[in-house]
CSV table of C-alpha atoms and ligand atoms in Angstrom, one decimal:
chain,number,residue,atom,x,y,z
A,21,UNK,CA,2.7,21.2,6.8
A,22,UNK,CA,2.8,23.2,3.9
A,23,UNK,CA,6.2,25.6,5.5
A,24,UNK,CA,7.9,22.2,5.8
A,25,UNK,CA,10.4,20.6,3.3
A,26,UNK,CA,9.4,18.3,1.1
A,27,UNK,CA,11.6,15.6,1.0
A,28,UNK,CA,9.5,13.3,-0.3
A,29,UNK,CA,7.7,13.8,-3.5
A,30,UNK,CA,5.8,10.9,-5.6
A,31,UNK,CA,3.8,11.8,-7.7
A,32,UNK,CA,1.6,8.7,-10.2
A,33,UNK,CA,4.2,5.4,-8.9
A,34,UNK,CA,3.1,2.9,-10.7
A,35,UNK,CA,5.2,0.0,-10.1
A,36,UNK,CA,4.3,-3.4,-12.5
A,37,UNK,CA,5.4,-7.0,-12.1
A,38,UNK,CA,6.0,-9.5,-15.1
A,39,UNK,CA,4.4,-13.0,-13.8
A,40,UNK,CA,4.0,-16.9,-15.6
A,41,UNK,CA,0.3,-15.2,-16.0
A,42,UNK,CA,1.2,-12.0,-17.3
A,43,UNK,CA,2.0,-9.0,-16.4
A,44,UNK,CA,0.1,-7.6,-12.9
A,45,UNK,CA,-0.1,-3.8,-12.0
A,46,UNK,CA,0.6,-4.2,-7.6
A,47,UNK,CA,1.2,0.2,-8.1
A,48,UNK,CA,-1.4,1.6,-9.3
A,49,UNK,CA,-1.0,5.3,-9.8
A,50,UNK,CA,-0.2,6.4,-5.6
A,51,UNK,CA,0.9,10.6,-4.7
A,52,UNK,CA,2.5,11.4,-1.8
A,53,UNK,CA,4.4,13.9,-0.4
A,54,UNK,CA,7.0,13.3,3.2
A,55,UNK,CA,8.0,16.5,5.0
A,56,UNK,CA,11.3,16.4,7.1
A,57,UNK,CA,10.3,15.5,10.5
A,58,UNK,CA,7.0,14.2,10.0
A,59,UNK,CA,6.0,10.5,10.1
A,60,UNK,CA,4.2,9.2,8.0
A,61,UNK,CA,1.8,6.0,8.7
A,62,UNK,CA,2.0,3.7,5.9
A,63,UNK,CA,-1.2,1.0,6.6
A,64,UNK,CA,-3.7,-1.5,4.9
A,65,UNK,CA,-4.3,-5.4,5.4
A,66,UNK,CA,-1.3,-7.4,4.3
A,67,UNK,CA,-0.9,-7.9,0.5
A,68,UNK,CA,-2.1,-4.2,-0.3
A,69,UNK,CA,1.8,-3.2,-1.6
A,70,UNK,CA,3.0,-1.7,1.2
A,71,UNK,CA,6.4,-3.1,0.9
A,72,UNK,CA,5.8,-2.5,-2.9
A,73,UNK,CA,5.7,0.9,-2.9
A,74,UNK,CA,9.3,1.6,-0.6
A,75,UNK,CA,10.8,-1.3,-2.2
A,76,UNK,CA,9.9,0.5,-5.4
A,77,UNK,CA,11.4,4.5,-4.3
A,78,UNK,CA,14.1,3.0,-3.2
A,79,UNK,CA,14.6,1.2,-6.9
A,80,UNK,CA,14.9,-2.3,-4.7
A,81,UNK,CA,13.5,-4.1,-8.2
A,82,UNK,CA,16.2,-4.0,-11.4
A,83,UNK,CA,17.5,-6.6,-10.2
A,84,UNK,CA,14.6,-8.5,-10.8
A,85,UNK,CA,13.9,-8.6,-14.8
A,86,UNK,CA,10.3,-7.7,-16.1
A,87,UNK,CA,9.6,-5.5,-13.0
A,88,UNK,CA,8.4,-1.8,-14.4
A,89,UNK,CA,8.5,1.4,-12.1
A,90,UNK,CA,7.3,4.5,-13.5
A,91,UNK,CA,6.3,7.8,-12.4
A,92,UNK,CA,8.0,10.3,-10.3
A,93,UNK,CA,10.2,9.9,-7.6
A,94,UNK,CA,11.1,13.1,-6.4
A,95,UNK,CA,13.8,13.0,-3.8
A,96,UNK,CA,15.2,16.4,-2.4
A,97,UNK,CA,14.0,17.5,-5.5
A,98,UNK,CA,15.4,15.1,-7.9
A,99,UNK,CA,13.5,11.9,-9.6
A,100,UNK,CA,15.2,8.9,-8.5
A,101,UNK,CA,14.5,7.2,-11.8
A,102,UNK,CA,16.2,9.3,-13.6
A,103,UNK,CA,19.1,8.2,-11.6
A,104,UNK,CA,22.3,5.7,-12.9
A,105,UNK,CA,22.7,3.0,-10.3
A,106,UNK,CA,26.3,4.3,-9.5
A,107,UNK,CA,23.8,8.1,-8.0
A,108,UNK,CA,21.0,5.5,-6.6
A,109,UNK,CA,23.8,3.4,-4.7
A,110,UNK,CA,25.3,7.3,-3.2
A,111,UNK,CA,21.5,7.5,-1.8
A,112,UNK,CA,20.4,4.3,-1.4
A,113,UNK,CA,21.8,3.2,2.7
A,114,UNK,CA,22.6,7.1,3.0
A,115,UNK,CA,20.1,9.5,2.8
A,116,UNK,CA,17.9,7.5,2.9
A,117,UNK,CA,18.2,4.6,5.0
A,118,UNK,CA,15.3,1.4,4.3
A,119,UNK,CA,14.7,-1.0,7.5
A,120,UNK,CA,13.2,-4.2,6.3
A,121,UNK,CA,10.8,-6.8,7.3
A,122,UNK,CA,13.2,-9.4,6.6
A,123,UNK,CA,16.8,-8.9,8.5
A,124,UNK,CA,18.4,-11.8,6.6
A,125,UNK,CA,17.5,-10.6,3.4
A,126,UNK,CA,19.9,-7.8,4.6
A,127,UNK,CA,22.1,-9.2,6.3
A,128,UNK,CA,25.0,-10.2,4.7
A,129,UNK,CA,26.0,-13.7,6.5
A,130,UNK,CA,29.9,-13.5,5.4
A,131,UNK,CA,30.6,-10.6,7.4
A,132,UNK,CA,30.6,-9.7,10.5
A,133,UNK,CA,27.5,-7.4,12.3
A,134,UNK,CA,30.3,-5.0,12.7
A,135,UNK,CA,31.7,-5.0,9.2
A,136,UNK,CA,28.9,-4.4,8.1
A,137,UNK,CA,27.4,-1.3,10.0
A,138,UNK,CA,30.9,0.7,9.8
A,139,UNK,CA,30.9,0.0,5.9
A,140,UNK,CA,28.3,1.6,5.1
A,141,UNK,CA,29.4,3.7,8.1
A,142,UNK,CA,32.7,4.3,6.3
A,143,UNK,CA,31.4,4.5,2.5
A,144,UNK,CA,28.5,7.4,3.1
A,145,UNK,CA,30.2,9.5,6.2
A,146,UNK,CA,34.1,8.6,5.3
A,147,UNK,CA,35.5,7.6,9.0
A,148,UNK,CA,38.5,5.4,9.5
A,149,UNK,CA,37.8,1.7,9.9
A,150,UNK,CA,38.7,2.5,14.3
A,151,UNK,CA,36.4,4.9,14.6
A,152,UNK,CA,34.2,3.3,12.4
A,153,UNK,CA,34.2,0.4,14.6
A,154,UNK,CA,33.7,2.7,17.7
A,155,UNK,CA,30.3,3.7,15.7
A,156,UNK,CA,28.9,-0.1,15.3
A,157,UNK,CA,29.4,-0.1,19.2
A,158,UNK,CA,27.7,2.5,20.4
A,159,UNK,CA,24.9,2.4,17.5
A,160,UNK,CA,24.5,-1.0,19.0
A,161,UNK,CA,24.6,-0.5,22.4
A,162,UNK,CA,21.3,2.1,21.2
A,163,UNK,CA,19.4,0.1,19.6
A,164,UNK,CA,19.8,-2.3,23.3
A,165,UNK,CA,22.1,-5.3,22.2
A,166,UNK,CA,24.1,-5.7,25.4
A,167,UNK,CA,27.9,-6.4,25.6
A,168,UNK,CA,28.5,-4.6,22.3
A,169,UNK,CA,32.3,-4.8,21.9
A,170,UNK,CA,32.4,-8.9,21.9
A,171,UNK,CA,28.9,-9.0,19.3
A,172,UNK,CA,30.3,-6.7,16.6
A,173,UNK,CA,32.5,-9.6,16.3
A,174,UNK,CA,29.5,-12.2,15.9
A,175,UNK,CA,28.3,-12.8,12.2
A,176,UNK,CA,24.0,-12.8,11.6
A,177,UNK,CA,23.9,-16.7,11.6
A,178,UNK,CA,25.1,-16.1,16.0
A,179,UNK,CA,22.4,-13.7,16.9
A,180,UNK,CA,18.8,-14.4,17.1
A,181,UNK,CA,15.9,-12.8,15.2
A,182,UNK,CA,15.3,-10.0,17.5
A,183,UNK,CA,18.6,-9.0,17.9
A,184,UNK,CA,19.9,-9.2,14.6
A,185,UNK,CA,16.2,-6.6,13.7
A,186,UNK,CA,18.7,-4.9,15.8
A,187,UNK,CA,21.3,-4.5,14.6
A,188,UNK,CA,19.6,-3.7,11.4
A,189,UNK,CA,17.8,-0.8,12.7
A,190,UNK,CA,21.5,0.1,13.6
A,191,UNK,CA,22.6,0.1,10.5
A,192,UNK,CA,20.1,2.1,9.5
A,193,UNK,CA,20.1,4.5,11.4
A,194,UNK,CA,23.9,5.0,11.8
A,195,UNK,CA,24.0,7.3,8.7
A,196,UNK,CA,21.5,10.0,9.9
A,197,UNK,CA,19.4,9.4,6.6
A,198,UNK,CA,16.6,11.6,5.7
A,199,UNK,CA,14.2,9.8,5.0
A,200,UNK,CA,13.9,6.2,7.2
A,201,UNK,CA,11.2,4.1,5.5
A,202,UNK,CA,10.9,1.3,8.2
A,203,UNK,CA,8.7,-1.6,6.9
A,204,UNK,CA,7.4,-3.2,10.0
A,205,UNK,CA,10.8,-2.5,11.9
A,206,UNK,CA,9.2,-4.2,15.2
A,207,UNK,CA,6.6,-6.4,14.5
A,208,UNK,CA,8.9,-8.9,14.8
A,209,UNK,CA,10.1,-8.1,18.3
A,210,UNK,CA,9.0,-7.8,21.7
A,211,UNK,CA,6.3,-5.1,23.5
A,212,UNK,CA,9.0,-3.7,25.4
A,213,UNK,CA,11.7,-3.8,23.1
A,214,UNK,CA,9.0,-2.5,21.0
A,215,UNK,CA,8.9,0.4,22.8
A,216,UNK,CA,12.9,1.1,23.6
A,217,UNK,CA,13.5,1.1,18.9
A,218,UNK,CA,10.7,3.1,18.6
A,219,UNK,CA,11.9,5.7,21.4
A,220,UNK,CA,15.3,5.4,19.4
A,221,UNK,CA,13.7,6.6,16.2
A,222,UNK,CA,11.8,9.1,16.8
A,223,UNK,CA,15.0,11.0,19.3
A,224,UNK,CA,17.3,10.8,16.2
A,225,UNK,CA,14.5,11.9,14.5
A,226,UNK,CA,13.7,15.1,16.5
A,227,UNK,CA,17.7,15.5,16.4
A,228,UNK,CA,18.5,15.5,12.6
A,229,UNK,CA,15.2,16.1,11.8
A,230,UNK,CA,14.6,13.1,9.0
A,231,UNK,CA,10.8,12.0,7.7
A,232,UNK,CA,9.9,8.4,8.7
A,233,UNK,CA,7.6,5.8,6.3
A,234,UNK,CA,6.4,4.1,8.6
A,235,UNK,CA,4.9,1.1,8.1
A,236,UNK,CA,3.2,-1.1,10.6
A,237,UNK,CA,-0.3,-3.3,10.8
A,238,UNK,CA,-0.8,-2.0,14.3
A,239,UNK,CA,-3.1,0.6,14.5
A,240,UNK,CA,-1.7,1.3,18.0
A,241,UNK,CA,1.6,1.8,17.1
A,242,UNK,CA,0.3,4.8,13.9
A,243,UNK,CA,-1.3,6.4,16.4
A,244,UNK,CA,1.3,7.2,19.2
A,245,UNK,CA,4.0,8.1,16.8
A,246,UNK,CA,2.6,9.1,12.5
A,247,UNK,CA,1.2,12.7,12.7
A,248,UNK,CA,-0.3,11.6,9.0
A,249,UNK,CA,-1.6,7.8,8.3
A,250,UNK,CA,-2.2,6.9,4.3
A,251,UNK,CA,-4.8,3.9,3.9
A,252,UNK,CA,-3.9,1.3,0.8
A,253,UNK,CA,-6.0,-1.1,-0.2
A,254,UNK,CA,-5.4,-3.1,-3.4
A,255,UNK,CA,-1.8,-0.9,-5.2
A,256,UNK,CA,-3.7,2.7,-4.2
A,257,UNK,CA,-3.9,4.7,-1.4
A,258,UNK,CA,-7.6,4.6,-0.3
A,259,UNK,CA,-7.6,7.6,2.6
A,260,UNK,CA,-4.8,9.4,3.0
A,261,UNK,CA,-5.6,12.0,6.5
A,262,UNK,CA,-3.9,13.0,10.0
A,263,UNK,CA,-3.7,10.7,12.5
A,264,UNK,CA,-6.2,12.7,14.6
A,265,UNK,CA,-8.9,12.4,11.7
A,266,UNK,CA,-7.8,8.2,11.2
A,267,UNK,CA,-9.2,7.3,14.3
A,268,UNK,CA,-12.0,10.0,15.6
A,269,UNK,CA,-13.3,10.7,11.4
A,270,UNK,CA,-12.6,7.5,9.5
A,271,UNK,CA,-14.4,7.7,6.1
A,272,UNK,CA,-14.0,5.0,3.4
A,273,UNK,CA,-15.1,2.1,4.7
A,274,UNK,CA,-12.6,0.4,4.5
A,275,UNK,CA,-10.6,2.3,6.6
A,276,UNK,CA,-13.7,1.8,9.0
A,277,UNK,CA,-13.3,-0.9,9.0
A,278,UNK,CA,-9.5,-1.8,9.5
A,279,UNK,CA,-10.6,0.7,13.1
A,280,UNK,CA,-13.6,-1.5,14.3
A,281,UNK,CA,-10.5,-4.6,14.7
A,282,UNK,CA,-8.3,-2.7,16.9
A,283,UNK,CA,-8.8,-4.4,19.6
A,284,UNK,CA,-10.2,-1.9,22.9
A,285,UNK,CA,-8.7,-2.0,26.0
A,286,UNK,CA,-12.7,-2.5,27.8
A,287,UNK,CA,-13.4,-4.9,25.3
A,288,UNK,CA,-14.6,-8.3,26.0
A,289,UNK,CA,-11.2,-9.6,24.9
A,290,UNK,CA,-13.2,-13.1,24.2
A,291,UNK,CA,-15.9,-11.5,22.0
A,292,UNK,CA,-14.5,-12.1,17.7
A,293,UNK,CA,-13.4,-9.3,16.8
A,294,UNK,CA,-14.6,-6.9,13.8
A,295,UNK,CA,-13.0,-8.1,10.5
A,296,UNK,CA,-13.7,-7.0,7.1
A,297,UNK,CA,-15.0,-9.7,5.4
A,298,UNK,CA,-12.9,-11.7,2.5
A,299,UNK,CA,-9.8,-11.0,1.5
A,300,UNK,CA,-7.3,-9.3,-0.4
A,301,UNK,CA,-7.8,-10.3,-4.2
A,302,UNK,CA,-4.7,-11.8,-6.0
A,303,UNK,CA,-3.3,-8.8,-8.3
A,304,UNK,CA,-4.5,-11.3,-11.4
A,305,UNK,CA,-7.8,-10.4,-10.8
A,306,UNK,CA,-8.8,-6.7,-9.6
A,307,UNK,CA,-12.3,-5.8,-9.7
A,308,UNK,CA,-13.2,-3.5,-11.9
A,309,UNK,CA,-14.6,-0.6,-10.6
A,310,UNK,CA,-13.6,0.1,-6.5
A,311,UNK,CA,-11.0,-2.4,-5.7
A,312,UNK,CA,-12.5,-2.4,-2.2
A,313,UNK,CA,-16.3,-3.0,-3.4
A,314,UNK,CA,-16.3,-7.0,-3.1
A,315,UNK,CA,-16.3,-6.4,0.2
A,316,UNK,CA,-17.5,-3.5,0.6
A,317,UNK,CA,-20.9,-3.1,3.2
A,318,UNK,CA,-21.6,0.1,1.4
A,319,UNK,CA,-21.5,-1.1,-2.0
A,320,UNK,CA,-23.6,-0.7,-5.0
A,321,UNK,CA,-24.1,-1.1,-9.0
A,322,UNK,CA,-21.8,2.5,-9.7
A,323,UNK,CA,-19.2,1.3,-7.3
A,324,UNK,CA,-18.9,-2.0,-9.2
A,325,UNK,CA,-18.5,-0.5,-12.3
A,326,UNK,CA,-16.7,2.6,-11.8
A,327,UNK,CA,-12.9,3.5,-9.8
A,328,UNK,CA,-13.8,6.0,-7.5
A,329,UNK,CA,-10.9,8.8,-7.4
A,330,UNK,CA,-9.0,10.1,-4.6
A,331,UNK,CA,-11.0,13.2,-3.4
A,332,UNK,CA,-10.2,15.6,-1.2
A,333,UNK,CA,-13.9,15.3,1.3
A,334,UNK,CA,-12.4,17.9,4.0
A,335,UNK,CA,-8.9,19.8,5.1
A,336,UNK,CA,-5.6,17.7,4.5
A,337,UNK,CA,-8.5,14.7,4.2
A,338,UNK,CA,-7.8,12.5,0.6
A,339,UNK,CA,-10.7,9.4,0.3
A,340,UNK,CA,-11.5,7.3,-2.8
A,341,UNK,CA,-15.1,6.0,-2.4
A,342,UNK,CA,-18.2,7.0,-4.0
A,343,UNK,CA,-20.1,6.7,-0.4
A,344,UNK,CA,-17.5,7.9,1.7
A,345,UNK,CA,-19.1,8.8,5.7
A,346,UNK,CA,-19.4,12.3,6.3
A,347,UNK,CA,-15.8,13.7,7.8
A,348,UNK,CA,-17.8,15.7,9.8
A,349,UNK,CA,-19.4,12.8,11.6
A,350,UNK,CA,-17.4,11.5,14.5
A,351,UNK,CA,-17.3,7.8,13.4
A,352,UNK,CA,-15.9,6.4,16.2
A,353,UNK,CA,-14.2,7.3,19.6
A,354,UNK,CA,-11.0,5.3,19.4
A,355,UNK,CA,-8.6,8.1,19.9
A,356,UNK,CA,-7.0,9.3,22.8
A,357,UNK,CA,-7.2,5.0,24.4
B,428,ATP,N1,8.6,-10.2,-6.8
B,428,ATP,C1,7.5,-9.5,-7.3
B,428,ATP,N2,6.5,-10.0,-7.9
B,428,ATP,C2,5.2,-10.4,-8.3
B,428,ATP,N3,4.1,-10.5,-6.9
B,428,ATP,C3,4.9,-10.0,-6.3
B,428,ATP,C4,5.8,-9.8,-6.4
B,428,ATP,N4,6.5,-8.8,-4.8
B,428,ATP,C5,5.2,-8.7,-4.7
B,428,ATP,N5,4.1,-8.4,-5.2
B,428,ATP,C6,2.9,-9.0,-5.1
B,428,ATP,O1,2.5,-7.4,-4.8
B,428,ATP,C7,1.2,-7.4,-3.9
B,428,ATP,C8,1.6,-6.8,-2.1
B,428,ATP,O2,2.8,-7.2,-2.3
B,428,ATP,P1,3.5,-6.2,-1.3
B,428,ATP,O3,4.6,-7.1,-0.3
B,428,ATP,O4,4.2,-4.3,-1.0
B,428,ATP,O5,2.6,-6.1,0.4
B,428,ATP,P2,2.2,-6.0,1.8
B,428,ATP,O6,0.7,-4.6,1.8
B,428,ATP,O7,3.6,-5.0,1.9
B,428,ATP,O8,1.9,-6.5,3.4
B,428,ATP,P3,2.6,-7.5,4.2
B,428,ATP,O9,1.8,-6.8,5.1
B,428,ATP,O10,2.6,-8.6,4.2
B,428,ATP,O11,3.8,-7.0,3.8
B,428,ATP,C9,0.9,-8.6,-3.0
B,428,ATP,O12,-0.4,-9.2,-4.4
B,428,ATP,C10,2.4,-9.6,-3.4
B,428,ATP,O13,1.6,-10.6,-3.8
B,429,MG,MG1,5.1,-5.9,3.5
């Protein structure tokens, strides 16, 4: 990866929310890089901070008072945290596109889907309305929407949830962004459409060499499309490695737990999955020491009192754990399934 251009470099990112119980730290000092042409997975249980990370990169919290973002978010060498609101507008939906978890929050109910896709094309690519609408039709066709010529005249509420999701994906990709942040882009879609949409995103990536951050609960999708993975737990990155390492030599007990929760094809489906005991604590109750310690089978007194740093344990493999699994040992035989 060293020879590739780093599109996005996030340094010591921290995001704080003002809540009724006081300020909470939702993202606590994360660092990562996304190169052009690469697909980086961001995984972790619900509430670990995946969406807050991506919304922070795009500075989508500013309208809420009390949210504070610190650190450095270097995109093509510029710190996004230093840009004016207007400068940020020209990057969002153009150089960086985001596909959100919930399509209704990003589609405007009072405009037709054609106008919405066309508007972003006109704004960022300086095409005329007619050409932009023609391009909107093409994009809808690409994401598998039938009769796109008719659909562009419809409003978001006239479409099914799956179709809205696809409209949003069409909007995100229409501008051919340098970086795509896809937050659970296909979760709401059925399996066949999911595969089609992922293929579409990857085909566009090949063509324009965009970098992708893919947020997903589905480790099967990670295995298929990502080259590198970051595992998040309670606002921190706890493991970062290649996808091959993730499945063959996971070193953090949390990652090992996540991998063991994957149903295997051979496994007896009636057997309960190995799930990680307990729940992700709330931001008001962040444990002292290692944040995973209360749920960790390896935790001892040190873990409960002292926070481990994110250490490099092997080439391109970082782990935040006092008692990580020896990365030379194969822990799991999931790879290749
Ligand atoms: N606007 C907000 N104000 C206060 N807390 C928030 C806000 N948005 C998110 N949080 C909290 O930040 C933490 C991280 O949330 P986030 O939505 O990033 O999780 P996630 O990893 O995306 O989960 P999921 O997989 O369910 O989408 C959670 O504890 C959540 O309750
Ligand atoms: Mg989320």
